[in-house]
Structures are given as C-alpha cells and as structure tokens.
Amino acid sequence: TIQAEYIKYKDPNQPVNVRVKDLMKRMTLAEKIGQMTQIERKDASPQVLKDYFIGSILSGGGSVPAPQASAKDWVNMINEYQKACLSTRLGIPMIYGIDAVHGHNNVYNATIFPHNVGLGATRDPDLVKRIGAATALEVRATGIPYTFAPCIAVCRDPRWGRCYESYSEDHRVVQAMTQIILGLQGDIPANYTKDFPYVSGQKHVAACAKHFVGDGGTQKGINENNTIIDFHGLLSTHMPAYYDSIAKGVSTIMASYSSWNGIKMHANRYLITDFLKKKLGFKGFVISDWQGIDRITTPPDANYTYSVQMSVNAGIDMVMVPDDYLGFINNLATLVNTEVIPMSRIDDAVRRILRVKFVMGLFDNPLPDYNLVDQLGKKEHRELAREAVRKSLVLLKNGRSSKKPLLPLPKKAGKILVAGSHADNLGYQCGGWTIEWQGKSGRITDGTTILEAIKSTVDPSTNVVFSENPDAGFAKNNNFSYAIVVVGEPPYSETAGDSLNLTIPEPGPSTIQSVCGAVKCVVVIISGRPVVVEPYVPLMDALVAAWLPGSEGQGVADVLFGDFGFTGKLPRTWFKSVEQLPMNFGDENYDPLFPFDFGLTTKPRSTV
Ligand SMILES: O=[N+]([O-])c1ccc(O[C@@H]2O[C@@H](CO)[C@H](O)[C@H](S[C@@H]3O[C@H](CO)[C@@H](O)[C@H](O)[C@H]3O)[C@@H]2O)cc1
C-alpha cells in the first residue's frame, strides 16, 4: 500500500509552534502574502481565493450573503469559500471575520445586546463575559470563527461618533469589561502559556481588541483624528485595557485609524512593534482597520505603495483590503523583492497568523456545519440581553422631591400615555452597527420595542395610549395617570455620529415639553452618549438613561414598573452644556449635570 506522506503541520498532535514552523518552511512568498490579505466578501470567489491564497475574508458593516440571510445561508457561503482555500497546494484554511460588537449584529434575527456604553453602566463584568459566550455561539451558528470585538476604546469626549462603542470614560471600567474576551474565546486553561492567544474549541471565537491605541482620545472626539497626549497619559488612560486583553489571551488586535501626536497609528512602528509586540509580548496578530493603510496618507490612497510599506514595516500583520486587494498583493510583493520590507517581517506576520489559526483549531475543523444554527436569537440569549438592559438603565431623576418618587410606576393605572419617536422603533433602540452599518429605523429584526414591553407589563385593565408626538392639548385633555416619553438620537456609526452640539433632534424636545408640561412624566433617553437634557430636566418628574438597549426592550419595562430595581451607574460624565467638553471625572472644574458613577436606585416592587 502507498503510505500517504506524513505532513507534520497537518498533525493535530504536534505542538502549535512545530506545526507553524513546518508549514512556514513550505510556503512561497505568494502564499505568505496571501495569508496577510483579508478581502471583503463582495470580492470573494473560489477562484480569487485559490489564485491568491487568500488567508481571510470579512463582512464589513452590513455586508451579508442576502437580506435576512439565515444561519444556514451563512454556513453555506463560508463552506464554499473554505473549500476553495482547502483545495490550494498547502490547504491553509481562511479565517472569516465580522463585527459582532453587540451580539451578531449584522445577522437578521440575532440577539442584539446593549451597546458597550450600556454594558459599562452595569458595572457587571461577569454579565459581560456571559454576553461574550452567547455572542460566540450566535457567531458560530453562522459558521464564523472570528469577531472584531471588543472595542476597548476609552472615550474621553462624547462628541465622538463611536463613543457608544466604548464601555466608559474610566479605563478601569474598560479593563473590567475585557472579561468579554474570556466569554468570546473561552476560559484559559491552567498552565497555558502566559499571554499566548487562546480560543477554546468550536463554540468560541477569536476576538479582536480594538482600536490600538488611543482611538477614544481624539481632539473634540473627531473620528479618526489626532490624540494629543503625552506618553504617560497614553499609557495610563488608553493602554491599560490592552494589558488585560493580552493577559486574557486575546488572539488579535486592530490598529486605530487615529493618530498619536500626529503619527498615524497604522504607521506607528514604535507602538505596534516595539511596545505592543516586544514590550507587552503580544503573540497574536495585528490587523489593520478597513482601508486603514490607505488612510495613512491625506488624502487616503495618495501613495498606496508608501501605505503598504509603512504599515507592514510598522508591524501590521494582516491587512483589511476591502477593495483593491490585487494592488495590495502586488505592492507588497514588490516591496519584499526589492528588500524595502525584509522577509523577516513577512515571516513574523505569517507566523502570528498561522499561530492563531492553529491555536483556534481552524486547521483541524475548518468547515462549519449546521449544528449550532438554533443558537441564533435563542430565547436564553434574549433573556440574557433583557437582564443586561435592566442593569444598564441609569436613573437620573425620580420625582420632583425625593419624598415623592415617581418610579417604580404602578402597573394598574387607568389610562397611560406612551409617547416619543423612540417608543416603538426597534431600529432606534438598537442604534448603529445593527443590520446595516449605520443602523436603520423600524422593525429591522426580531425583538421587542419599549412600547410592546410596556403593553405586556401593565395590568390588563390599564389602557395604554401610544402617540408618537402628541400636542399639549392631547396630553392635557385625556386624563392620563402618567406618561412615558421615549426620545433620543437616531442610529449612526463612526464619523456620521460625530456631533459638536449633542442635541436630541426634534421632535424629541418638543415631545418632552408637550407631554411633561401637561402630565406626570418619566423621560427615557435612547442615546449612544450623554446628550443635551439640562433645559428639560425641570419639566420632568423622572429621567432614565437607557443608552442603546438593543432588541430586548422588555428589560426597560421590567425596571420602570418595579419587577426589578434600578442599579445602573453612569459610565460617563453627563455634561450640562457642550461648551464644557471635554470633561471627565477627575478633571479640574468638574461641574457636571450628573457625575460619572451617579445613579439613583429603587427597590423591586415585591420588596417595597
Ligand atoms: O461607500 N462609502 O462612502 C463608504 C464610506 C466609508 C466606509 O467606511 C467603511 O464602512 C464600514 C462598512 O462598510 C466598514 O465596516 C468600515 S468601519 C471599520 O470596519 C471594520 C470592519 O468592519 C470594523 O471592525 C472597524 O471597527 C471599523 O472602524 C469603514 O469605515 C465604507 C464605505
């Protein structure tokens, strides 16, 4: 009989470093460059994957196989691509990445968890770890083994359009929430190699701590702009959560679009190679952001060869190339062949990529199956999301005097008014990065709106009247026992969310004034960050910050009506006016409307 040649790197019994070394020595430059190339799924085809030995594919925000694609549709797409990669000479599996940043948010009917700002308000790292584990199951349900999460930005200015992706202005809260990495990737076994990337089996996913480093510190919160801070400030505010992430075995780290004191992070060799890789000992791989290398120059792509040279030599290992992947591949090959980029840099990048792929079992289990499809949007996950919503709510005002609190609201109450643009809008309560990159209004996926939750919580005898934007007369002349007004920000992502005024768009303020001027009211703010409320607080009987709660609006009603108490604490300072910004806890002249860590509490009704 003909003995099949023994191929060491294919032997799961061999140690990871032995498999990496054996495979590396077999690879051509083209195969190595292919591993460093991540293309967008819209450009992927079996032929392209085979021709260029592509090592990774991503879905950018909102990039799906088809509208409302099922878990099986996703699995089928990934299987098709993976089979093409496995058919290449060395059969190196590709790794598919996606932004599951508050649940598997691109995928129809996935559980949508509160965005990070709300999770920061919970101050509950174990809850966040459980969310990571549930998210991993839903991501794996679609056959995907890698998510570009968590964002561990320390947002220092709420004018930043991505502030809701940050757990807190306080790096200690962000550090605590890196527990999500253990949920996503799995708990690290005892005596595992310290700071080594780790992913446990087929029900967990590789994570990505992002965006390295200082993304949340840009001046005036301008997205992708310049973080002006000395080295001590960078290390004490923006770096600590990377220590925790590495200690928790994070497999990948994504570079930030932003600059540090004028140096683009994607070209920052000192911070990526000398500090992150050598000093901190990060052993996973560093991935660029979407067109992150193009944006090294102003305007972007002004000198792509320079972008490739500077980013790869800085220590970027895998490049997210959502458009001209041939341009990337050809430029990189030329730069290596002309020794502008040393082969040792290429080998470091490929070694790190292969290390993660071997560690996470991708070589041994490259093809997803349908075993986990029922995890998508599973009831237990929705109950977990509902718990997270409850714990994320921050009670900022309760009654016109502490002796006469309005909350919890009585379930039996004759007739109540529910008003506001965000009361019955699932897309609004999920925010950006949901189904579409920028998010979307309306019934965008499966879930429960806040109005639906209120209706299912009150006593059957209570008449719930919904009017999105009633005039004062309506509010006054209908003998309502009380009103719940739900208003806030429309969905946004990234630069589209940058705001210098942080006002609630009309008709939000008008709805507050019309309703609260006529009847006892609690105002629930749906927003990715503190917004201008100071002028309206005197009109309100109660005020709740609900952040971006996601698909499980029932969690809001659970607490409004006293089935659970308010426990949330502000993860960020709530300013009086935007002229005060930036203003963070610990600053001189700290004069907030509501300070960091503020939050009134209530007892569950059963104990009252
Ligand atoms: O057509 N245009 O006008 C247009 C404009 C801007 C675009 O910009 C792009 O849009 C998004 C959706 O296509 C992309 O996801 C990224 S965002 C980036 O993507 C990563 C992967 O999704 C995330 O992990 C990072 O955290 C995030 O910073 C990019 O900014 C795209 C298209």
XYZ file of C-alpha atoms and ligand atoms in Angstrom:
640
model
C 0.000 0.000 0.000
C 1.156 3.569 -0.716
C 1.721 5.383 2.581
C 0.353 8.923 2.437
C 3.299 11.278 3.067
C 3.335 12.352 6.713
C 2.851 16.121 6.795
C 3.816 17.464 10.195
C 1.793 20.685 10.117
C -1.359 18.682 9.458
C -0.835 16.569 12.568
C -3.070 17.886 15.405
C -0.865 16.033 17.891
C 2.090 18.202 17.079
C 2.653 21.358 19.196
C 1.490 24.617 17.614
C 4.976 26.028 17.185
C 6.139 22.829 15.436
C 3.186 22.966 13.050
C 3.806 26.665 12.338
C 7.492 26.098 11.665
C 6.868 23.116 9.398
C 4.245 24.982 7.371
C 6.263 28.199 7.129
C 9.206 26.461 5.524
C 6.960 25.042 2.815
C 5.388 28.391 1.849
C 6.220 30.548 -1.155
C 6.221 34.352 -0.888
C 2.891 34.459 -2.752
C 1.356 32.058 -0.231
C 2.734 34.114 2.653
C 1.379 37.371 1.209
C -1.979 35.675 0.684
C -2.157 34.921 4.405
C -1.639 38.617 5.145
C -4.510 39.630 2.863
C -8.087 39.948 4.133
C -10.618 40.660 1.364
C -14.266 41.695 1.650
C -16.871 39.029 0.921
C -18.253 41.012 -2.018
C -14.880 40.425 -3.783
C -14.513 36.812 -2.728
C -14.989 33.868 -5.073
C -13.498 30.356 -5.064
C -11.259 31.342 -7.962
C -9.909 34.510 -6.310
C -9.298 32.644 -3.065
C -7.350 29.926 -4.868
C -5.445 32.216 -7.218
C -4.130 34.450 -4.439
C -4.004 32.018 -1.497
C -6.253 34.434 0.442
C -5.981 33.879 4.194
C -9.002 35.817 5.414
C -12.372 37.229 4.376
C -14.526 39.764 6.200
C -18.008 41.176 6.223
C -17.862 44.941 6.548
C -20.740 46.601 8.358
C -23.983 45.343 6.818
C -22.274 43.029 4.305
C -24.453 39.878 4.190
C -24.934 36.968 1.712
C -28.522 38.113 1.192
C -31.058 40.304 3.018
C -32.392 38.376 6.040
C -29.979 35.527 5.243
C -30.470 32.556 7.579
C -27.744 30.923 9.644
C -27.673 28.120 7.094
C -27.175 30.636 4.269
C -24.138 31.980 6.124
C -22.756 28.496 6.775
C -23.186 27.586 3.114
C -21.367 30.730 1.966
C -18.440 30.145 4.308
C -18.223 26.476 3.398
C -17.981 27.360 -0.272
C -15.133 29.784 0.370
C -13.354 27.472 2.791
C -13.415 24.517 0.415
C -11.693 26.678 -2.175
C -8.954 27.613 0.300
C -8.519 23.993 1.394
C -8.058 22.976 -2.236
C -4.873 25.035 -2.577
C -1.430 23.393 -2.547
C -0.942 23.697 1.211
C -4.640 23.737 2.131
C -4.392 26.600 4.628
C -7.905 27.426 5.931
C -9.099 31.019 5.703
C -10.452 32.830 8.773
C -13.730 34.729 8.295
C -14.157 37.876 10.390
C -17.195 40.033 11.170
C -18.202 42.780 13.595
C -20.297 41.083 16.256
C -19.987 44.091 18.544
C -23.325 43.934 20.387
C -24.437 40.440 19.515
C -24.168 39.159 15.962
C -25.488 42.497 14.804
C -25.174 42.112 11.013
C -27.315 38.981 11.073
C -31.121 39.021 10.836
C -32.842 37.617 13.967
C -29.657 37.542 16.031
C -29.938 38.687 19.639
C -28.953 42.350 19.815
C -27.343 43.189 23.160
C -26.949 46.709 24.569
C -24.059 48.628 23.056
C -20.907 48.865 25.179
C -21.793 52.188 26.854
C -24.843 50.458 28.396
C -22.760 47.469 29.451
C -20.371 49.861 31.158
C -23.338 51.210 33.153
C -23.992 47.697 34.517
C -20.569 47.536 36.233
C -21.027 43.747 35.865
C -18.006 42.021 34.238
C -19.492 38.564 34.752
C -22.624 39.584 32.851
C -20.440 40.892 30.039
C -18.486 37.621 29.998
C -21.787 35.709 29.649
C -22.741 38.032 26.790
C -19.444 37.151 25.118
C -20.188 33.446 25.396
C -23.706 33.871 23.973
C -22.378 36.057 21.164
C -19.749 33.453 20.319
C -22.472 30.809 19.985
C -24.507 33.021 17.648
C -21.453 33.886 15.560
C -20.536 30.184 15.307
C -24.170 29.435 14.383
C -23.399 31.201 11.108
C -20.100 29.345 10.628
C -17.917 32.324 11.532
C -14.933 31.848 13.929
C -13.751 35.459 14.415
C -15.245 38.761 15.558
C -13.769 42.273 15.503
C -14.690 42.807 19.145
C -14.398 44.059 21.849
C -13.825 47.727 21.210
C -11.822 48.786 24.280
C -11.689 52.459 23.427
C -11.708 54.835 26.395
C -13.974 57.545 25.006
C -12.925 60.852 26.548
C -15.280 63.088 24.580
C -18.950 62.216 23.849
C -18.804 64.277 20.665
C -17.124 61.174 19.145
C -19.474 59.236 16.876
C -18.154 55.928 18.269
C -18.487 56.819 21.944
C -21.226 54.209 22.416
C -18.714 51.523 21.392
C -16.669 52.468 24.472
C -17.573 50.950 27.855
C -16.565 54.068 29.789
C -14.518 57.254 30.131
C -12.769 55.427 33.003
C -10.138 52.930 31.857
C -10.753 50.838 34.999
C -14.300 50.082 33.848
C -12.999 49.270 30.367
C -10.344 46.990 31.895
C -13.013 45.161 33.908
C -15.142 44.629 30.790
C -12.323 42.836 28.951
C -13.919 39.824 30.655
C -15.923 39.625 27.432
C -12.779 38.182 25.804
C -12.995 35.124 28.073
C -16.642 34.791 27.077
C -15.890 35.063 23.378
C -12.705 32.928 23.312
C -13.279 30.692 26.351
C -11.550 30.430 29.730
C -7.790 29.919 29.545
C -6.728 26.506 30.830
C -4.433 26.328 33.856
C -0.695 26.281 32.952
C -1.433 27.656 29.458
C 1.413 29.775 28.091
C 1.071 33.273 29.588
C -0.178 35.977 27.184
C -0.478 33.435 24.336
C -3.565 33.684 22.077
C -6.271 31.236 23.071
C -9.600 30.057 21.601
C -11.416 27.108 23.121
C -12.946 24.738 20.583
C -15.792 25.218 18.134
C -18.249 27.125 20.339
C -15.972 30.071 20.867
C -14.460 32.611 18.502
C -11.244 34.554 18.109
C -11.624 38.076 19.481
C -10.085 41.395 18.480
C -9.233 44.158 20.938
C -9.619 47.466 19.112
C -8.612 50.072 18.072
C -4.990 50.244 19.082
C -4.361 52.751 20.606
C -5.999 55.953 21.773
C -8.977 55.841 19.399
C -11.200 57.329 22.121
C -8.928 60.253 22.851
C -9.032 62.279 19.638
C -9.380 66.026 19.885
C -13.027 67.119 20.178
C -13.946 63.487 19.584
C -13.337 63.922 15.862
C -13.373 60.403 14.430
C -10.097 59.052 13.043
C -8.367 62.266 14.132
C -5.426 63.088 16.384
C -4.989 62.012 20.011
C -2.765 64.652 21.536
C -1.458 63.322 24.847
C 1.955 62.590 26.359
C 3.274 59.043 26.665
C 2.361 58.834 30.350
C -1.191 59.900 29.527
C -1.454 57.384 26.689
C -0.195 54.579 28.918
C -2.344 55.485 31.913
C -5.621 56.121 30.100
C -5.712 54.311 26.758
C -3.282 51.396 27.181
C -4.333 49.564 30.378
C -7.141 47.528 28.788
C -4.642 46.141 26.275
C -2.615 44.686 29.144
C -5.788 42.974 30.386
C -6.744 41.809 26.889
C -3.340 40.226 26.267
C -3.415 38.595 29.703
C -6.824 37.149 28.747
C -5.369 35.599 25.607
C -6.862 37.940 23.027
C -5.996 36.499 19.621
C -5.914 39.682 17.544
C -5.618 43.448 17.967
C -6.834 46.004 15.426
C -4.915 49.194 14.711
C -6.708 52.511 15.043
C -7.397 54.967 12.228
C -6.426 57.734 14.648
C -3.028 59.310 15.150
C -0.994 59.770 18.319
C 0.565 63.244 18.437
C 0.375 63.424 14.660
C 1.709 59.922 13.894
C -0.828 57.620 12.239
C -1.294 54.510 14.351
C -1.263 52.325 11.215
C 2.287 53.535 10.589
C 3.431 53.599 14.213
C 6.261 51.076 14.435
C 7.235 52.086 17.955
C 3.808 51.412 19.444
C 2.884 48.359 17.351
C 6.211 46.540 17.206
C 8.478 47.873 19.944
C 5.782 48.369 22.551
C 2.850 46.026 21.819
C 4.770 43.080 20.379
C 8.096 43.313 22.165
C 7.457 45.062 25.455
C 3.956 43.771 26.111
C 4.748 40.440 24.438
C 1.584 40.222 22.313
C 1.791 36.918 20.380
C -1.386 37.079 18.276
C -1.714 39.070 15.081
C -2.268 42.775 14.469
C -4.882 43.533 11.832
C -5.394 46.843 10.071
C -8.723 48.599 10.009
C -10.839 48.856 6.836
C -8.698 50.882 4.388
C -6.649 51.704 7.453
C -3.410 51.644 5.480
C -4.909 53.797 2.690
C -5.811 56.414 5.303
C -2.174 56.766 6.409
C -1.900 59.421 3.728
C -4.000 62.533 3.237
C -5.915 62.190 1.035
C -6.333 58.440 1.513
C -4.612 56.277 -1.093
C -2.458 59.217 -2.225
C 0.552 56.884 -2.246
C -0.504 53.288 -1.791
C 2.992 51.851 -2.085
C 4.027 54.090 0.811
C 0.954 52.964 2.754
C 1.846 49.296 2.285
C 5.488 49.872 3.180
C 4.822 51.947 6.292
C 2.031 49.763 7.695
C 3.684 46.376 7.169
C 7.046 47.636 8.412
C 5.273 49.166 11.429
C 4.125 45.675 12.383
C 0.672 45.256 10.848
C 0.365 41.521 10.149
C -2.951 41.196 8.298
C -4.339 43.954 6.097
C -8.071 44.504 5.683
C -8.262 45.260 1.947
C -11.933 45.850 1.155
C -11.259 46.972 -2.382
C -8.045 46.713 -4.411
C -6.591 43.500 -2.993
C -4.525 42.949 -6.160
C -2.933 46.331 -5.611
C -2.044 45.321 -2.081
C -0.654 41.922 -3.090
C 1.438 43.315 -5.968
C 2.768 46.245 -3.937
C 3.746 44.012 -1.051
C 5.492 41.503 -3.333
C 7.478 44.278 -4.985
C 8.445 45.827 -1.640
C 9.707 42.432 -0.408
C 11.526 41.605 -3.656
C 13.269 44.977 -3.506
C 14.049 44.417 0.185
C 12.212 47.556 1.297
C 10.290 45.174 3.523
C 12.527 42.416 4.926
C 11.405 38.798 4.635
C 11.815 38.570 8.420
C 8.865 40.999 8.781
C 6.753 38.864 6.441
C 7.683 35.745 8.402
C 6.744 37.411 11.708
C 3.335 38.358 10.287
C 2.609 34.934 8.798
C 3.889 33.114 11.889
C 1.435 35.089 14.029
C -1.486 34.489 11.682
C -0.805 30.750 11.455
C -0.300 30.561 15.230
C -3.825 31.916 15.780
C -5.295 29.616 13.131
C -3.628 26.557 14.674
C -4.467 27.562 18.266
C -8.150 28.030 17.453
C -8.387 24.659 15.688
C -9.093 26.096 12.263
C -6.773 23.593 10.549
C -8.425 20.687 12.330
C -12.042 21.906 11.988
C -12.085 24.275 9.008
C -15.595 23.563 7.721
C -18.599 24.806 9.721
C -21.772 22.726 9.971
C -25.408 23.331 10.885
C -25.018 22.047 14.477
C -25.364 25.457 16.088
C -27.919 27.182 13.831
C -30.562 27.071 16.583
C -28.315 29.260 18.758
C -29.136 32.315 16.633
C -31.576 34.508 18.544
C -32.094 31.747 21.112
C -34.559 32.594 23.934
C -31.904 32.139 26.617
C -29.725 34.699 24.865
C -32.643 37.133 24.629
C -33.256 36.677 28.364
C -29.585 37.432 28.966
C -29.890 40.555 26.810
C -33.000 41.521 28.786
C -31.006 41.183 32.023
C -28.298 43.375 30.516
C -30.860 46.019 29.551
C -32.244 46.057 33.101
C -28.805 46.513 34.613
C -27.784 49.149 32.069
C -30.549 51.643 32.897
C -29.398 54.662 34.906
C -31.997 56.551 36.967
C -31.039 60.234 36.940
C -34.169 61.823 38.467
C -37.019 60.222 40.404
C -39.800 62.602 41.476
C -39.893 66.311 41.994
C -38.796 65.570 45.539
C -37.082 62.500 46.954
C -40.088 62.054 49.231
C -42.400 61.610 46.239
C -40.623 59.289 43.811
C -42.452 58.561 40.570
C -40.714 55.234 39.889
C -41.478 52.383 40.005
C -44.672 53.141 38.080
C -47.932 51.466 39.087
C -48.980 48.719 36.630
C -52.646 49.372 37.366
C -53.335 52.953 36.344
C -56.491 53.611 34.347
C -55.056 55.266 31.245
C -51.398 55.996 30.481
C -49.719 57.774 27.584
C -46.652 56.410 25.817
C -45.059 58.998 23.509
C -41.873 59.707 21.632
C -40.030 58.830 18.438
C -38.120 56.003 20.128
C -41.005 54.309 21.963
C -41.955 51.927 19.172
C -38.908 51.739 16.930
C -36.707 48.655 17.176
C -34.034 50.092 14.875
C -33.746 53.228 17.005
C -33.338 51.268 20.236
C -30.588 49.120 18.661
C -28.570 52.026 17.259
C -25.743 51.842 14.750
C -23.986 48.623 13.721
C -27.310 46.809 13.503
C -28.333 45.009 10.293
C -26.875 47.965 8.400
C -23.566 49.628 9.185
C -25.314 52.876 10.076
C -28.282 51.118 11.674
C -31.836 51.743 10.467
C -35.283 52.834 11.623
C -38.178 50.416 12.078
C -38.683 46.690 12.522
C -35.258 45.704 11.270
C -35.029 42.328 13.014
C -36.703 40.211 15.685
C -37.166 41.927 19.032
C -39.435 43.792 21.437
C -39.943 47.546 21.307
C -40.290 49.531 24.520
C -43.970 50.167 23.759
C -44.625 46.453 23.251
C -42.845 45.766 26.526
C -44.943 48.338 28.385
C -48.157 46.879 26.989
C -47.212 43.371 28.098
C -46.167 44.526 31.571
C -49.038 46.733 32.787
C -52.209 45.380 34.302
C -54.702 44.231 31.635
C -57.120 46.881 32.913
C -54.671 49.683 32.180
C -55.368 51.421 28.878
C -52.086 52.170 27.072
C -52.400 55.012 24.548
C -49.482 55.500 22.132
C -48.947 58.779 20.314
C -45.523 59.402 18.838
C -45.623 63.191 19.068
C -48.830 64.402 20.756
C -49.593 68.084 21.204
C -50.036 69.575 24.655
C -53.818 69.557 24.335
C -53.906 65.821 23.730
C -51.648 65.192 26.719
C -53.716 67.510 28.895
C -57.242 66.572 27.977
C -57.213 62.823 28.193
C -56.942 62.278 31.910
C -53.739 60.235 31.739
C -52.428 58.910 35.073
C -48.865 59.401 33.837
C -46.798 59.414 30.638
C -43.678 57.634 29.450
C -41.759 59.683 26.873
C -39.075 57.798 24.907
C -36.874 60.029 22.739
C -33.228 60.323 21.736
C -30.694 60.006 18.920
C -31.254 58.293 15.560
C -28.835 55.455 14.732
C -25.350 56.333 13.499
C -21.858 54.838 13.162
C -18.408 56.373 13.183
C -17.946 59.761 11.548
C -21.668 60.052 10.795
C -22.145 60.203 14.560
C -19.624 62.942 15.293
C -21.560 65.830 16.833
C -20.497 69.198 18.201
C -23.908 70.087 19.645
C -25.094 66.721 21.071
C -28.710 67.848 20.939
C -31.648 65.485 20.762
C -33.089 66.030 17.275
C -36.620 67.376 17.028
C -39.332 66.364 17.681
C -37.755 64.888 20.849
C -37.532 68.149 22.849
C -40.994 69.224 21.678
C -42.498 65.908 22.744
C -40.912 66.287 26.184
C -42.289 69.806 26.532
C -45.796 69.000 25.245
C -46.248 65.894 27.364
C -44.335 66.720 30.546
C -45.907 70.160 30.650
C -49.333 68.528 30.891
C -48.982 65.255 32.801
C -46.624 63.477 35.233
C -43.895 62.026 33.057
C -40.837 59.829 33.018
C -38.476 60.543 30.119
C -36.397 57.642 28.782
C -33.426 58.764 26.681
C -32.231 56.407 23.931
C -28.743 57.597 23.008
C -25.188 56.422 22.481
C -23.878 59.004 24.949
C -24.903 61.886 27.186
C -26.924 64.452 25.212
C -28.305 67.921 25.985
C -31.090 67.453 28.577
C -30.310 70.195 31.120
C -33.001 72.635 29.866
C -35.707 69.976 30.090
C -34.932 68.293 33.418
C -37.084 70.730 35.439
C -40.088 69.723 33.293
C -39.612 66.018 34.024
C -40.796 64.066 37.026
C -38.268 61.328 36.275
C -35.386 60.755 33.888
C -33.794 57.477 32.760
C -30.721 56.996 30.573
C -31.312 53.788 28.568
C -28.390 54.120 26.126
C -28.833 51.765 23.136
C -30.605 48.759 24.695
C -30.839 46.560 21.595
C -33.570 44.050 20.679
C -34.864 43.233 24.171
C -36.925 46.272 25.132
C -38.671 44.215 27.805
C -35.747 44.999 30.097
C -36.810 48.662 30.149
C -40.361 47.859 31.261
C -39.093 45.342 33.848
C -37.456 48.181 35.744
C -39.869 51.050 35.015
C -42.659 49.028 36.620
C -40.641 47.686 39.520
C -40.195 43.997 38.720
C -36.535 44.861 39.130
C -34.821 47.828 40.769
C -32.646 50.454 39.107
C -28.952 49.651 39.704
C -27.072 51.213 36.790
C -24.323 53.813 37.274
C -23.186 56.427 34.760
C -20.201 55.089 32.770
C -19.605 58.609 31.557
C -19.981 62.137 32.852
C -23.273 63.784 31.873
C -22.392 67.395 30.986
C -24.536 70.471 31.497
C -23.548 72.022 28.187
C -21.242 71.033 25.328
C -19.108 74.116 25.983
C -17.739 72.206 28.966
C -16.299 69.379 26.797
C -14.071 67.518 27.116
C -14.895 66.979 30.803
C -14.132 63.724 32.591
C -14.222 62.558 36.188
C -11.101 63.806 37.956
C -10.725 66.919 35.832
C -10.335 70.310 37.476
C -13.506 72.457 37.169
C -15.554 69.266 37.099
C -19.103 70.638 37.012
C -21.401 68.001 35.508
C -25.190 67.824 35.404
C -24.797 64.238 36.641
C -21.317 62.967 37.610
C -19.585 59.798 36.479
C -20.796 56.846 38.621
C -24.079 58.606 39.516
C -27.268 56.552 39.517
C -30.337 56.575 41.787
C -31.621 53.193 42.920
C -35.071 51.737 43.511
C -36.117 48.501 45.168
C -38.037 45.854 43.249
C -41.749 46.308 43.989
C -42.038 42.909 45.711
C -39.733 44.159 48.457
C -41.388 47.579 48.776
O -19.099 53.953 0.342
N -18.765 54.803 1.212
O -18.960 56.042 1.113
C -18.082 54.320 2.369
C -17.619 55.234 3.305
C -16.966 54.774 4.419
C -16.787 53.415 4.564
O -16.134 53.052 5.639
C -16.241 51.683 5.988
O -17.595 51.385 6.291
C -17.850 50.273 7.092
C -18.921 49.422 6.391
O -18.627 49.213 5.078
C -16.670 49.422 7.337
O -17.030 48.381 8.196
C -15.570 50.290 7.901
S -15.648 50.695 9.504
C -14.348 49.734 10.215
O -14.590 48.429 9.724
C -14.079 47.353 10.471
C -14.600 46.097 9.800
O -15.996 46.222 9.592
C -14.500 47.455 11.936
O -14.052 46.335 12.674
C -13.882 48.717 12.495
O -14.188 48.895 13.864
C -14.391 49.925 11.712
O -13.609 51.036 12.089
C -15.303 51.519 7.099
O -15.324 52.739 7.862
C -17.258 52.489 3.647
C -17.916 52.948 2.528
